[in-house]
Amino acid sequence: MQRIAYIRRYCGSKSRAAAEIFPRSTVRRLNLPDSKCEEPSPAQPPGVRLNEMNIQLLSAGLHRQVFGDAAKLQKVDISKLESLRKELTRHGIPLDNPDIRPDVDFRLPQLKGVGIEEHFFNVAQEQSKPYRDLLEALVRGEVPSTPKEWSEEPGWTCYDPLRGAVSVPYPEDTALVFDVEVCVPAGAAPVMATALSPTRWYSWTSPRLISELPSGEHHRYQLDEFIPLESAPKDKQSDGKFSTPRVVVGHNVSYDRARIREQYWLKSTGLRFVDTMSLHVCVSGVTSYQRAMLKSSKELPLEDLSWSSQSSLNNLADVYSLYCDGAKLDKEKRNLFVEGTLPEIRAEFQSLMTYCAGDVAATKN
């Protein structure tokens, strides 16, 4: 207690030690000028190129490399300039005092064309050519007759016009139209699939569909439950053959791709996918309003008739009808995959495999 009292007396005194213990503050008054100080805008460096909106352009050297010698700045109609200035000003883009950066001028790698547009077009042509050639051959091929009887052997079966039904580790063709079916109540793993090449059919049957292997909502799937589309069991991922260009076409193909074994390899292969649903959305897709109108049971207003005849919903049946002159695709069997069980699917194996092949043929057409 005596020590505490001593500290209080010591700190409460006007001694130099007390002044060092307690903080002190100093208030300084600054006199601000009456007028706002503005920095003068820097002078425009020589050689800097600006457009009518005072937006800095590429240097002359880079412009020639990117757009070619023949490229010239297009003159904007004077009547539009004022409207453009107001729009840029409304979004807070300064026009009177542009932000000038030092010009950059260096030598770009040699372009594959006279300008940047032709360069990227040529690069895309070069990279996509192997797959485009495969797709063109696939489109030209006629759809062979559907097998009268599908093999129930687990794994892949090739229906060759000369050899008949032959068991294979995976489809040998480099271009396929592909579709997978899943028994939804039994889990997310595939139960059957069909594929079509320019010359023959393939079918795949899951071992668990035949042997009634257990599965369910919380089943932990293994790679051997998925569909081998590129490899045999003894193949190694390091084999050079997996870099060969191959292409698979499907409707909403990401759903099928998720059930392909090689897509879970750490090293990607030369296989690429083409989604006909995405192609449809690009060409004749619908907006949210249009989708609601197409799903409505009410008759469309007259102003909606023009677009409704040129578009459709994204499902395969509607897309097939749109592009194939109103042809109908039978989807009645689909409910068995959505609501049925593995024994029920096994009992209807032949008709369900034919249904799956029908989706493949419709996608190809």
PDB file of N, CA and C in Angstrom, residues 227-290:
ATOM      1  N   ILE A 227     -17.750 -44.903 -67.591  1.00  0.00           N
ATOM      2  CA  ILE A 227     -17.662 -45.449 -68.943  1.00  0.00           C
ATOM      3  C   ILE A 227     -16.278 -45.190 -69.527  1.00  0.00           C
ATOM      4  N   PRO A 228     -15.545 -46.237 -69.909  1.00  0.00           N
ATOM      5  CA  PRO A 228     -14.257 -46.020 -70.584  1.00  0.00           C
ATOM      6  C   PRO A 228     -14.499 -45.665 -72.049  1.00  0.00           C
ATOM      7  N   LEU A 229     -14.114 -44.481 -72.430  1.00  0.00           N
ATOM      8  CA  LEU A 229     -14.359 -44.042 -73.802  1.00  0.00           C
ATOM      9  C   LEU A 229     -13.076 -43.967 -74.627  1.00  0.00           C
ATOM     10  N   GLU A 230     -11.919 -44.100 -73.943  1.00  0.00           N
ATOM     11  CA  GLU A 230     -10.656 -43.966 -74.671  1.00  0.00           C
ATOM     12  C   GLU A 230      -9.624 -45.024 -74.321  1.00  0.00           C
ATOM     13  N   SER A 231      -9.834 -45.786 -73.280  1.00  0.00           N
ATOM     14  CA  SER A 231      -8.749 -46.628 -72.787  1.00  0.00           C
ATOM     15  C   SER A 231      -9.238 -48.010 -72.391  1.00  0.00           C
ATOM     16  N   ALA A 232      -8.315 -48.968 -72.507  1.00  0.00           N
ATOM     17  CA  ALA A 232      -8.527 -50.322 -72.005  1.00  0.00           C
ATOM     18  C   ALA A 232      -8.004 -50.396 -70.573  1.00  0.00           C
ATOM     19  N   PRO A 233      -8.390 -51.410 -69.812  1.00  0.00           N
ATOM     20  CA  PRO A 233      -7.970 -51.485 -68.403  1.00  0.00           C
ATOM     21  C   PRO A 233      -6.461 -51.439 -68.199  1.00  0.00           C
ATOM     22  N   LYS A 234      -5.674 -51.996 -69.130  1.00  0.00           N
ATOM     23  CA  LYS A 234      -4.223 -52.058 -68.949  1.00  0.00           C
ATOM     24  C   LYS A 234      -3.498 -50.828 -69.501  1.00  0.00           C
ATOM     25  N   ASP A 235      -4.207 -49.926 -70.133  1.00  0.00           N
ATOM     26  CA  ASP A 235      -3.559 -48.740 -70.698  1.00  0.00           C
ATOM     27  C   ASP A 235      -3.076 -47.803 -69.598  1.00  0.00           C
ATOM     28  N   LYS A 236      -1.985 -47.099 -69.884  1.00  0.00           N
ATOM     29  CA  LYS A 236      -1.438 -46.118 -68.961  1.00  0.00           C
ATOM     30  C   LYS A 236      -1.729 -44.711 -69.479  1.00  0.00           C
ATOM     31  N   GLN A 237      -1.920 -43.797 -68.542  1.00  0.00           N
ATOM     32  CA  GLN A 237      -2.240 -42.429 -68.926  1.00  0.00           C
ATOM     33  C   GLN A 237      -1.111 -41.772 -69.712  1.00  0.00           C
ATOM     34  N   SER A 238       0.098 -42.272 -69.553  1.00  0.00           N
ATOM     35  CA  SER A 238       1.250 -41.674 -70.231  1.00  0.00           C
ATOM     36  C   SER A 238       1.376 -42.114 -71.684  1.00  0.00           C
ATOM     37  N   ASP A 239       0.532 -43.035 -72.133  1.00  0.00           N
ATOM     38  CA  ASP A 239       0.618 -43.506 -73.517  1.00  0.00           C
ATOM     39  C   ASP A 239       0.383 -42.349 -74.486  1.00  0.00           C
ATOM     40  N   GLY A 240       1.192 -42.310 -75.533  1.00  0.00           N
ATOM     41  CA  GLY A 240       1.095 -41.223 -76.500  1.00  0.00           C
ATOM     42  C   GLY A 240      -0.187 -41.224 -77.302  1.00  0.00           C
ATOM     43  N   LYS A 241      -0.871 -42.360 -77.374  1.00  0.00           N
ATOM     44  CA  LYS A 241      -2.069 -42.435 -78.212  1.00  0.00           C
ATOM     45  C   LYS A 241      -3.199 -41.551 -77.699  1.00  0.00           C
ATOM     46  N   PHE A 242      -3.152 -41.163 -76.435  1.00  0.00           N
ATOM     47  CA  PHE A 242      -4.246 -40.380 -75.871  1.00  0.00           C
ATOM     48  C   PHE A 242      -4.214 -38.917 -76.310  1.00  0.00           C
ATOM     49  N   SER A 243      -3.157 -38.517 -77.009  1.00  0.00           N
ATOM     50  CA  SER A 243      -3.108 -37.155 -77.543  1.00  0.00           C
ATOM     51  C   SER A 243      -3.752 -37.059 -78.921  1.00  0.00           C
ATOM     52  N   THR A 244      -4.168 -38.181 -79.484  1.00  0.00           N
ATOM     53  CA  THR A 244      -4.806 -38.182 -80.800  1.00  0.00           C
ATOM     54  C   THR A 244      -6.134 -37.431 -80.741  1.00  0.00           C
ATOM     55  N   PRO A 245      -6.388 -36.525 -81.684  1.00  0.00           N
ATOM     56  CA  PRO A 245      -7.669 -35.794 -81.672  1.00  0.00           C
ATOM     57  C   PRO A 245      -8.857 -36.737 -81.835  1.00  0.00           C
ATOM     58  N   ARG A 246      -9.828 -36.597 -80.954  1.00  0.00           N
ATOM     59  CA  ARG A 246     -11.091 -37.322 -81.033  1.00  0.00           C
ATOM     60  C   ARG A 246     -12.198 -36.355 -80.635  1.00  0.00           C
ATOM     61  N   VAL A 247     -13.407 -36.614 -81.094  1.00  0.00           N
ATOM     62  CA  VAL A 247     -14.509 -35.705 -80.803  1.00  0.00           C
ATOM     63  C   VAL A 247     -15.759 -36.509 -80.459  1.00  0.00           C
ATOM     64  N   VAL A 248     -16.500 -36.006 -79.478  1.00  0.00           N
ATOM     65  CA  VAL A 248     -17.763 -36.611 -79.050  1.00  0.00           C
ATOM     66  C   VAL A 248     -18.841 -35.535 -79.088  1.00  0.00           C
ATOM     67  N   VAL A 249     -19.959 -35.855 -79.725  1.00  0.00           N
ATOM     68  CA  VAL A 249     -21.082 -34.931 -79.844  1.00  0.00           C
ATOM     69  C   VAL A 249     -22.216 -35.438 -78.965  1.00  0.00           C
ATOM     70  N   GLY A 250     -22.844 -34.534 -78.234  1.00  0.00           N
ATOM     71  CA  GLY A 250     -23.979 -34.911 -77.397  1.00  0.00           C
ATOM     72  C   GLY A 250     -24.864 -33.713 -77.127  1.00  0.00           C
ATOM     73  N   HIS A 251     -26.091 -33.986 -76.718  1.00  0.00           N
ATOM     74  CA  HIS A 251     -27.014 -32.911 -76.350  1.00  0.00           C
ATOM     75  C   HIS A 251     -26.959 -32.747 -74.836  1.00  0.00           C
ATOM     76  N   ASN A 252     -26.588 -31.546 -74.392  1.00  0.00           N
ATOM     77  CA  ASN A 252     -26.246 -31.319 -72.981  1.00  0.00           C
ATOM     78  C   ASN A 252     -25.131 -32.289 -72.595  1.00  0.00           C
ATOM     79  N   VAL A 253     -24.071 -32.233 -73.374  1.00  0.00           N
ATOM     80  CA  VAL A 253     -23.028 -33.256 -73.302  1.00  0.00           C
ATOM     81  C   VAL A 253     -22.253 -33.217 -71.990  1.00  0.00           C
ATOM     82  N   SER A 254     -22.326 -32.132 -71.244  1.00  0.00           N
ATOM     83  CA  SER A 254     -21.627 -32.093 -69.957  1.00  0.00           C
ATOM     84  C   SER A 254     -22.181 -33.152 -69.002  1.00  0.00           C
ATOM     85  N   TYR A 255     -23.463 -33.466 -69.133  1.00  0.00           N
ATOM     86  CA  TYR A 255     -24.073 -34.520 -68.312  1.00  0.00           C
ATOM     87  C   TYR A 255     -23.436 -35.872 -68.640  1.00  0.00           C
ATOM     88  N   ASP A 256     -23.231 -36.140 -69.920  1.00  0.00           N
ATOM     89  CA  ASP A 256     -22.605 -37.397 -70.333  1.00  0.00           C
ATOM     90  C   ASP A 256     -21.113 -37.401 -69.996  1.00  0.00           C
ATOM     91  N   ARG A 257     -20.483 -36.265 -70.177  1.00  0.00           N
ATOM     92  CA  ARG A 257     -19.040 -36.171 -69.938  1.00  0.00           C
ATOM     93  C   ARG A 257     -18.685 -36.478 -68.488  1.00  0.00           C
ATOM     94  N   ALA A 258     -19.560 -36.103 -67.567  1.00  0.00           N
ATOM     95  CA  ALA A 258     -19.295 -36.345 -66.144  1.00  0.00           C
ATOM     96  C   ALA A 258     -19.249 -37.824 -65.812  1.00  0.00           C
ATOM     97  N   ARG A 259     -19.687 -38.672 -66.726  1.00  0.00           N
ATOM     98  CA  ARG A 259     -19.729 -40.112 -66.473  1.00  0.00           C
ATOM     99  C   ARG A 259     -18.741 -40.882 -67.344  1.00  0.00           C
ATOM    100  N   ILE A 260     -17.763 -40.168 -67.888  1.00  0.00           N
ATOM    101  CA  ILE A 260     -16.700 -40.777 -68.687  1.00  0.00           C
ATOM    102  C   ILE A 260     -15.450 -40.905 -67.823  1.00  0.00           C
ATOM    103  N   ARG A 261     -14.875 -42.077 -67.810  1.00  0.00           N
ATOM    104  CA  ARG A 261     -13.781 -42.384 -66.887  1.00  0.00           C
ATOM    105  C   ARG A 261     -12.563 -41.493 -67.113  1.00  0.00           C
ATOM    106  N   GLU A 262     -12.148 -41.330 -68.359  1.00  0.00           N
ATOM    107  CA  GLU A 262     -10.902 -40.610 -68.631  1.00  0.00           C
ATOM    108  C   GLU A 262     -10.984 -39.120 -68.312  1.00  0.00           C
ATOM    109  N   GLN A 263     -12.178 -38.596 -68.162  1.00  0.00           N
ATOM    110  CA  GLN A 263     -12.312 -37.178 -67.838  1.00  0.00           C
ATOM    111  C   GLN A 263     -11.872 -36.866 -66.411  1.00  0.00           C
ATOM    112  N   TYR A 264     -11.599 -37.896 -65.621  1.00  0.00           N
ATOM    113  CA  TYR A 264     -11.112 -37.702 -64.253  1.00  0.00           C
ATOM    114  C   TYR A 264      -9.610 -37.962 -64.143  1.00  0.00           C
ATOM    115  N   TRP A 265      -8.968 -38.200 -65.269  1.00  0.00           N
ATOM    116  CA  TRP A 265      -7.516 -38.321 -65.255  1.00  0.00           C
ATOM    117  C   TRP A 265      -6.894 -36.957 -64.976  1.00  0.00           C
ATOM    118  N   LEU A 266      -5.719 -36.977 -64.364  1.00  0.00           N
ATOM    119  CA  LEU A 266      -5.019 -35.726 -64.087  1.00  0.00           C
ATOM    120  C   LEU A 266      -4.495 -35.086 -65.369  1.00  0.00           C
ATOM    121  N   LYS A 267      -4.117 -35.907 -66.334  1.00  0.00           N
ATOM    122  CA  LYS A 267      -3.606 -35.399 -67.602  1.00  0.00           C
ATOM    123  C   LYS A 267      -4.698 -35.509 -68.653  1.00  0.00           C
ATOM    124  N   SER A 268      -5.008 -34.394 -69.289  1.00  0.00           N
ATOM    125  CA  SER A 268      -6.085 -34.390 -70.280  1.00  0.00           C
ATOM    126  C   SER A 268      -5.651 -35.108 -71.551  1.00  0.00           C
ATOM    127  N   THR A 269      -6.629 -35.584 -72.296  1.00  0.00           N
ATOM    128  CA  THR A 269      -6.379 -36.299 -73.544  1.00  0.00           C
ATOM    129  C   THR A 269      -6.737 -35.407 -74.729  1.00  0.00           C
ATOM    130  N   GLY A 270      -6.671 -35.983 -75.924  1.00  0.00           N
ATOM    131  CA  GLY A 270      -7.020 -35.227 -77.125  1.00  0.00           C
ATOM    132  C   GLY A 270      -8.504 -35.206 -77.425  1.00  0.00           C
ATOM    133  N   LEU A 271      -9.324 -35.757 -76.530  1.00  0.00           N
ATOM    134  CA  LEU A 271     -10.768 -35.802 -76.752  1.00  0.00           C
ATOM    135  C   LEU A 271     -11.400 -34.440 -76.476  1.00  0.00           C
ATOM    136  N   ARG A 272     -12.273 -34.000 -77.390  1.00  0.00           N
ATOM    137  CA  ARG A 272     -13.011 -32.759 -77.220  1.00  0.00           C
ATOM    138  C   ARG A 272     -14.505 -33.035 -77.408  1.00  0.00           C
ATOM    139  N   PHE A 273     -15.332 -32.148 -76.855  1.00  0.00           N
ATOM    140  CA  PHE A 273     -16.779 -32.354 -76.847  1.00  0.00           C
ATOM    141  C   PHE A 273     -17.479 -31.215 -77.581  1.00  0.00           C
ATOM    142  N   VAL A 274     -18.545 -31.564 -78.282  1.00  0.00           N
ATOM    143  CA  VAL A 274     -19.405 -30.587 -78.954  1.00  0.00           C
ATOM    144  C   VAL A 274     -20.812 -30.760 -78.402  1.00  0.00           C
ATOM    145  N   ASP A 275     -21.375 -29.672 -77.892  1.00  0.00           N
ATOM    146  CA  ASP A 275     -22.696 -29.717 -77.257  1.00  0.00           C
ATOM    147  C   ASP A 275     -23.736 -29.125 -78.200  1.00  0.00           C
ATOM    148  N   THR A 276     -24.649 -29.958 -78.693  1.00  0.00           N
ATOM    149  CA  THR A 276     -25.675 -29.457 -79.612  1.00  0.00           C
ATOM    150  C   THR A 276     -26.669 -28.537 -78.909  1.00  0.00           C
ATOM    151  N   MET A 277     -26.843 -28.686 -77.608  1.00  0.00           N
ATOM    152  CA  MET A 277     -27.726 -27.769 -76.891  1.00  0.00           C
ATOM    153  C   MET A 277     -27.131 -26.363 -76.875  1.00  0.00           C
ATOM    154  N   SER A 278     -25.833 -26.264 -76.655  1.00  0.00           N
ATOM    155  CA  SER A 278     -25.178 -24.956 -76.681  1.00  0.00           C
ATOM    156  C   SER A 278     -25.244 -24.340 -78.074  1.00  0.00           C
ATOM    157  N   LEU A 279     -25.078 -25.166 -79.104  1.00  0.00           N
ATOM    158  CA  LEU A 279     -25.191 -24.654 -80.467  1.00  0.00           C
ATOM    159  C   LEU A 279     -26.597 -24.123 -80.730  1.00  0.00           C
ATOM    160  N   HIS A 280     -27.595 -24.826 -80.232  1.00  0.00           N
ATOM    161  CA  HIS A 280     -28.973 -24.366 -80.403  1.00  0.00           C
ATOM    162  C   HIS A 280     -29.205 -23.033 -79.689  1.00  0.00           C
ATOM    163  N   VAL A 281     -28.689 -22.905 -78.473  1.00  0.00           N
ATOM    164  CA  VAL A 281     -28.865 -21.662 -77.722  1.00  0.00           C
ATOM    165  C   VAL A 281     -28.248 -20.492 -78.487  1.00  0.00           C
ATOM    166  N   CYS A 282     -27.102 -20.729 -79.130  1.00  0.00           N
ATOM    167  CA  CYS A 282     -26.458 -19.663 -79.907  1.00  0.00           C
ATOM    168  C   CYS A 282     -27.298 -19.250 -81.111  1.00  0.00           C
ATOM    169  N   VAL A 283     -27.936 -20.214 -81.747  1.00  0.00           N
ATOM    170  CA  VAL A 283     -28.628 -19.946 -83.010  1.00  0.00           C
ATOM    171  C   VAL A 283     -30.086 -19.559 -82.792  1.00  0.00           C
ATOM    172  N   SER A 284     -30.793 -20.313 -81.959  1.00  0.00           N
ATOM    173  CA  SER A 284     -32.238 -20.101 -81.822  1.00  0.00           C
ATOM    174  C   SER A 284     -32.695 -20.212 -80.372  1.00  0.00           C
ATOM    175  N   GLY A 285     -31.845 -19.809 -79.441  1.00  0.00           N
ATOM    176  CA  GLY A 285     -32.222 -19.862 -78.034  1.00  0.00           C
ATOM    177  C   GLY A 285     -33.291 -18.836 -77.692  1.00  0.00           C
ATOM    178  N   VAL A 286     -33.845 -18.949 -76.500  1.00  0.00           N
ATOM    179  CA  VAL A 286     -34.926 -18.060 -76.077  1.00  0.00           C
ATOM    180  C   VAL A 286     -34.534 -17.323 -74.804  1.00  0.00           C
ATOM    181  N   THR A 287     -35.182 -16.189 -74.579  1.00  0.00           N
ATOM    182  CA  THR A 287     -34.990 -15.430 -73.353  1.00  0.00           C
ATOM    183  C   THR A 287     -35.873 -16.012 -72.249  1.00  0.00           C
ATOM    184  N   SER A 288     -35.732 -15.472 -71.043  1.00  0.00           N
ATOM    185  CA  SER A 288     -36.555 -15.954 -69.927  1.00  0.00           C
ATOM    186  C   SER A 288     -38.039 -15.730 -70.209  1.00  0.00           C
ATOM    187  N   TYR A 289     -38.357 -14.567 -70.777  1.00  0.00           N
ATOM    188  CA  TYR A 289     -39.760 -14.283 -71.114  1.00  0.00           C
ATOM    189  C   TYR A 289     -40.267 -15.262 -72.166  1.00  0.00           C
ATOM    190  N   GLN A 290     -39.465 -15.489 -73.203  1.00  0.00           N
ATOM    191  CA  GLN A 290     -39.891 -16.396 -74.266  1.00  0.00           C
ATOM    192  C   GLN A 290     -40.036 -17.825 -73.756  1.00  0.00           C
TER     193      GLN A 290
END
